XYZ file of C-alpha atoms in Angstrom:
344
model
C -0.857 0.712 26.283
C 0.324 2.818 22.930
C 2.063 5.565 22.870
C 1.592 8.966 20.002
C 2.499 7.088 16.493
C 5.689 8.408 14.764
C 6.972 8.441 11.449
C 10.535 6.585 11.962
C 11.268 7.467 8.135
C 11.761 11.202 9.537
C 14.730 11.208 10.079
C 17.618 13.935 11.597
C 16.342 17.515 11.470
C 13.051 16.009 10.350
C 12.006 14.468 13.605
C 9.945 17.620 14.376
C 7.644 16.563 11.409
C 4.207 14.758 12.297
C 3.594 10.964 10.738
C 0.106 13.241 9.436
C 2.476 15.981 8.382
C 0.846 16.709 4.021
C 3.192 15.056 1.533
C 3.692 18.302 -0.027
C 5.024 19.699 3.437
C 7.266 16.211 4.294
C 9.056 17.308 0.042
C 9.446 20.836 1.059
C 11.094 20.472 4.190
C 13.150 17.543 3.536
C 14.340 19.559 0.374
C 15.394 22.072 1.773
C 17.448 20.035 4.332
C 19.024 17.771 1.760
C 20.204 20.866 -0.117
C 21.494 22.585 3.333
C 23.312 19.478 4.358
C 25.022 18.362 0.783
C 26.499 22.523 0.446
C 28.044 21.866 4.117
C 28.935 18.089 3.476
C 27.349 16.408 6.028
C 26.743 13.211 4.577
C 24.838 11.340 6.790
C 22.581 14.515 7.438
C 22.096 14.405 3.926
C 21.220 10.859 3.400
C 18.932 11.023 6.528
C 16.616 13.702 5.385
C 17.084 12.326 1.438
C 15.165 9.816 2.782
C 12.520 11.374 3.550
C 12.520 13.291 -0.088
C 12.329 9.563 -1.591
C 9.071 8.328 0.602
C 7.485 12.007 0.315
C 8.224 11.371 -4.197
C 7.303 7.677 -3.735
C 3.809 7.932 -1.739
C 2.509 11.484 -3.912
C 3.330 8.996 -7.124
C 6.650 10.862 -9.051
C 8.109 7.645 -9.157
C 11.331 8.615 -10.863
C 12.113 11.628 -8.744
C 11.304 8.964 -5.929
C 13.846 6.045 -7.867
C 16.718 9.051 -7.507
C 16.194 10.016 -4.155
C 16.387 6.637 -2.619
C 19.976 5.873 -4.398
C 21.662 9.386 -3.569
C 20.366 8.930 -0.077
C 22.056 5.753 -0.020
C 24.849 6.863 -1.526
C 24.955 9.591 1.179
C 25.029 7.180 3.998
C 27.623 4.902 2.532
C 29.782 8.118 2.016
C 29.288 8.603 6.277
C 29.730 5.172 7.128
C 25.794 5.238 8.428
C 24.950 1.358 8.720
C 21.548 2.026 9.517
C 20.740 5.264 7.187
C 21.867 2.522 4.426
C 19.479 0.208 5.105
C 16.891 2.734 5.805
C 17.395 3.966 2.073
C 17.128 0.308 0.809
C 13.286 -0.026 2.470
C 12.444 2.912 0.966
C 13.844 1.389 -2.171
C 12.152 -1.969 -1.698
C 8.720 -0.391 -1.045
C 9.234 1.707 -4.344
C 9.590 -1.563 -6.408
C 6.902 -3.232 -4.191
C 5.112 -0.430 -6.079
C 6.409 -0.297 -9.211
C 5.339 -4.059 -9.152
C 9.124 -5.634 -9.566
C 8.658 -7.932 -6.733
C 11.624 -9.676 -6.996
C 13.618 -6.603 -6.633
C 11.685 -5.547 -3.796
C 12.381 -8.690 -2.012
C 15.663 -7.729 -2.682
C 15.895 -4.555 -1.643
C 14.279 -5.449 0.720
C 16.338 -8.593 2.710
C 19.142 -6.512 2.614
C 17.576 -3.879 4.506
C 16.449 -5.960 6.907
C 20.174 -7.684 6.951
C 21.937 -3.860 7.168
C 19.514 -2.826 10.011
C 20.503 -5.396 12.078
C 24.013 -5.067 11.688
C 23.323 -1.566 12.405
C 21.187 -1.898 15.929
C 18.732 -0.582 13.890
C 15.833 -1.825 15.342
C 13.046 -0.497 14.217
C 14.579 -0.541 9.939
C 15.099 -3.938 10.386
C 10.718 -4.573 11.584
C 10.293 -1.810 9.101
C 12.081 -4.168 6.453
C 10.475 -6.769 7.263
C 6.973 -6.151 7.160
C 7.672 -4.840 3.622
C 9.107 -8.391 2.922
C 5.800 -9.737 3.858
C 3.534 -7.377 2.768
C 5.275 -7.955 -1.041
C 3.995 -11.754 -0.262
C 0.511 -11.369 1.091
C 0.258 -9.163 -1.947
C 1.732 -11.591 -4.137
C -1.534 -14.058 -2.481
C 1.603 -15.610 -1.050
C -0.373 -15.912 2.111
C 0.920 -19.450 4.150
C 4.185 -18.197 3.044
C 3.836 -14.325 5.366
C 1.021 -15.123 6.957
C 3.540 -16.358 10.549
C 5.552 -12.976 9.743
C 2.653 -10.722 9.683
C 2.041 -12.779 13.541
C 5.460 -12.006 14.941
C 6.073 -8.813 14.163
C 2.655 -7.669 15.304
C 3.824 -9.055 18.345
C 7.553 -7.446 18.102
C 5.434 -4.041 17.733
C 2.185 -4.482 20.703
C 5.672 -5.716 22.843
C 6.975 -2.188 21.899
C 4.197 -0.388 22.033
C 4.814 0.885 18.254
C 1.092 1.886 17.173
C 2.005 2.220 13.468
C 3.518 -0.740 13.282
C 1.006 -2.331 15.193
C -2.079 -1.136 13.164
C 0.456 -1.767 10.030
C 0.807 -5.806 10.938
C -3.905 -5.912 12.044
C -4.395 -4.668 8.326
C -2.112 -7.202 6.950
C -3.524 -10.367 8.559
C -6.865 -8.421 8.180
C -6.886 -8.835 4.420
C -5.596 -12.658 4.393
C -8.339 -13.550 6.117
C -10.406 -10.953 4.244
C -9.232 -12.576 1.016
C -9.385 -16.051 2.047
C -13.499 -15.333 3.193
C -12.641 -15.416 7.171
C -15.028 -12.182 7.068
C -15.856 -11.870 11.147
C -11.914 -12.664 12.013
C -10.755 -9.878 9.315
C -13.368 -7.064 10.573
C -12.507 -7.748 14.486
C -8.758 -6.787 13.096
C -9.550 -3.837 11.123
C -11.546 -2.359 13.976
C -8.718 -3.037 16.475
C -6.565 -0.959 13.922
C -8.425 1.830 13.225
C -9.212 2.304 16.944
C -5.634 1.799 17.568
C -4.676 4.141 15.033
C -7.545 6.875 15.894
C -5.597 7.086 19.679
C -2.494 7.773 18.552
C -3.599 9.940 15.682
C -2.450 8.333 13.058
C -4.603 9.531 10.322
C -3.000 6.664 7.255
C -3.382 4.691 9.100
C -6.554 4.530 10.198
C -7.599 5.711 6.486
C -6.676 1.945 5.244
C -8.575 0.290 8.277
C -11.533 2.515 7.070
C -11.509 1.414 3.662
C -10.777 -2.527 5.431
C -13.664 -2.008 7.416
C -16.143 -0.432 4.255
C -15.050 -3.787 1.916
C -16.739 -5.946 5.117
C -19.601 -4.178 5.612
C -20.073 -3.734 1.746
C -19.311 -7.781 0.973
C -20.582 -9.439 4.255
C -23.362 -7.147 5.552
C -24.542 -5.922 1.708
C -24.525 -2.224 3.842
C -23.724 -0.273 0.962
C -24.847 3.126 2.851
C -22.159 2.703 5.825
C -20.000 1.278 3.970
C -19.622 4.533 1.145
C -19.574 6.725 4.183
C -16.761 4.441 6.189
C -14.436 5.475 2.254
C -16.160 9.184 2.606
C -14.253 9.812 5.734
C -11.223 7.844 4.837
C -11.251 10.005 1.782
C -11.055 13.248 3.905
C -7.737 12.108 5.574
C -6.332 10.757 2.293
C -6.818 14.565 0.351
C -5.914 16.224 3.504
C -2.078 14.666 3.281
C -1.788 14.238 -0.531
C -1.959 9.891 0.156
C -1.744 9.800 -3.841
C -1.667 5.830 -3.807
C -4.529 5.707 -1.352
C -7.041 7.315 -3.201
C -6.944 5.708 -5.733
C -7.258 2.297 -3.901
C -10.198 4.142 -2.040
C -12.542 4.966 -5.658
C -11.264 1.476 -6.194
C -12.939 0.618 -3.280
C -15.939 2.587 -3.853
C -16.494 1.273 -6.962
C -16.390 -2.190 -5.908
C -19.031 -0.968 -3.393
C -21.168 0.365 -5.735
C -21.054 -2.740 -8.281
C -21.662 -5.209 -5.426
C -24.562 -2.927 -4.953
C -25.693 -3.140 -8.899
C -24.566 0.545 -9.714
C -22.617 -0.751 -12.412
C -22.658 2.623 -14.221
C -21.491 4.915 -10.482
C -19.205 2.048 -10.778
C -18.174 2.481 -13.877
C -16.704 5.945 -13.231
C -15.424 4.880 -10.020
C -12.934 2.993 -11.145
C -12.036 5.144 -14.435
C -10.353 7.559 -12.100
C -9.022 5.429 -9.999
C -7.867 3.752 -13.329
C -6.283 6.967 -13.733
C -4.495 7.362 -10.365
C -3.234 4.425 -11.111
C -1.711 5.670 -13.980
C -0.105 8.713 -13.111
C 1.345 7.012 -10.175
C 2.632 3.829 -12.484
C 1.301 1.787 -9.609
C 0.588 -1.705 -12.149
C -0.878 -4.036 -9.181
C -3.916 -0.788 -8.334
C -4.018 -0.033 -12.355
C -4.961 -4.010 -13.365
C -7.484 -4.469 -10.417
C -9.058 -1.154 -11.073
C -9.183 -2.534 -14.871
C -10.879 -5.838 -13.642
C -13.815 -3.512 -12.030
C -13.810 -1.545 -15.190
C -14.002 -4.508 -17.140
C -17.299 -6.037 -15.010
C -18.503 -3.076 -14.843
C -18.956 -2.593 -19.348
C -20.032 -5.730 -19.258
C -22.504 -5.459 -16.819
C -23.888 -2.503 -18.806
C -24.097 -4.381 -22.331
C -20.854 -4.258 -24.251
C -20.228 -7.080 -26.484
C -19.026 -10.029 -24.573
C -15.949 -10.706 -27.460
C -14.687 -7.692 -26.121
C -14.792 -8.331 -22.467
C -13.340 -11.584 -23.248
C -10.194 -10.546 -25.136
C -10.002 -8.147 -22.237
C -10.113 -10.389 -19.261
C -6.900 -12.391 -21.442
C -5.147 -9.590 -21.875
C -6.035 -8.593 -18.151
C -5.283 -12.381 -17.099
C -1.729 -12.449 -18.869
C -0.766 -8.901 -17.129
C -1.471 -10.550 -13.572
C 0.755 -13.419 -14.111
C 3.769 -11.905 -15.658
C 3.196 -9.348 -12.350
C 3.100 -12.183 -9.831
C -0.085 -11.337 -9.185
C -1.826 -14.808 -7.538
C -4.796 -13.518 -5.688
C -5.498 -11.132 -8.320
C -5.322 -13.599 -11.072
C -7.555 -15.972 -9.250
C -9.904 -13.221 -9.192
C -9.996 -12.885 -12.974
C -10.706 -16.481 -13.361
C -13.919 -15.419 -10.524
C -14.511 -12.944 -13.168
C -14.726 -15.385 -16.296
C -17.066 -17.251 -14.063
C -19.049 -14.728 -13.072
C -19.723 -13.298 -16.271
C -20.115 -15.977 -18.278
C -17.480 -16.178 -20.471
C -13.973 -18.015 -21.124
C -10.295 -16.529 -20.712
C -8.116 -18.030 -24.076
C -4.887 -18.917 -22.575
């Protein structure tokens, strides 16, 4: 049985914030508490309110501000001698590094966070940090290396009855199955995640699960109308909570659905919208995926094949540098689909 979802990154005076609080509200409350703590010289409280500030900035796509905030949170935690708060700050920094496509740094910070969480006796930050490591590997396409860790974390979350983390793990495992072609298994896992998230009032987790379901419904069932309806439901959540990154990925998925339905001009518009969103928040993985969709749409709409070939070659190099194995394979499939050769 799962209880109501909560946000463990909202700490200290901010524990009253809901997992569904809009990010602008979180930022305002966190900034106010941070300034008060700094004025009073309460380093521990500054570290914990600073964590909420860092996470709000990160999820709003304000990369520079997020980077400054998590580092300030870590320094305050170190001054306070609060090992668990240091771990949370490192978790935030590692998550930001992954968002920026800096995967080696992300792994380093997240491993440090997991180690400090264990040393500080905070099982939640340890779990979140290990989850971050698992997600980093999954995003890079190292499925064999991280599937077992995802399943281990799912078992731990189920045992503790922690809805939000259970939903995250289910969605991660579902994505691996989706990317390896096991659509029925992926659908069942996304469906379970959506149900748990809805009952636990985890709106962010619910939005991501709806996006996953829309993808399967589109690729497996060819049901464009239902897929778009699921994405519209998820988009409403993203806009209400000011989830910039999730909204950009929603637009990118809507582009995918329209592209599969042969509605290339509409898909192009959605990919352009997603690309602008990813660029605004310095999200290289999302940017590369949106660019790939845009290249394919433009090719279908009659773009010169030489230009398509050149852009795919450049995109392949970008993905190679970022270290996105699965996305790099997607470029190869696009090359085959469009009948162009990627020059190396």
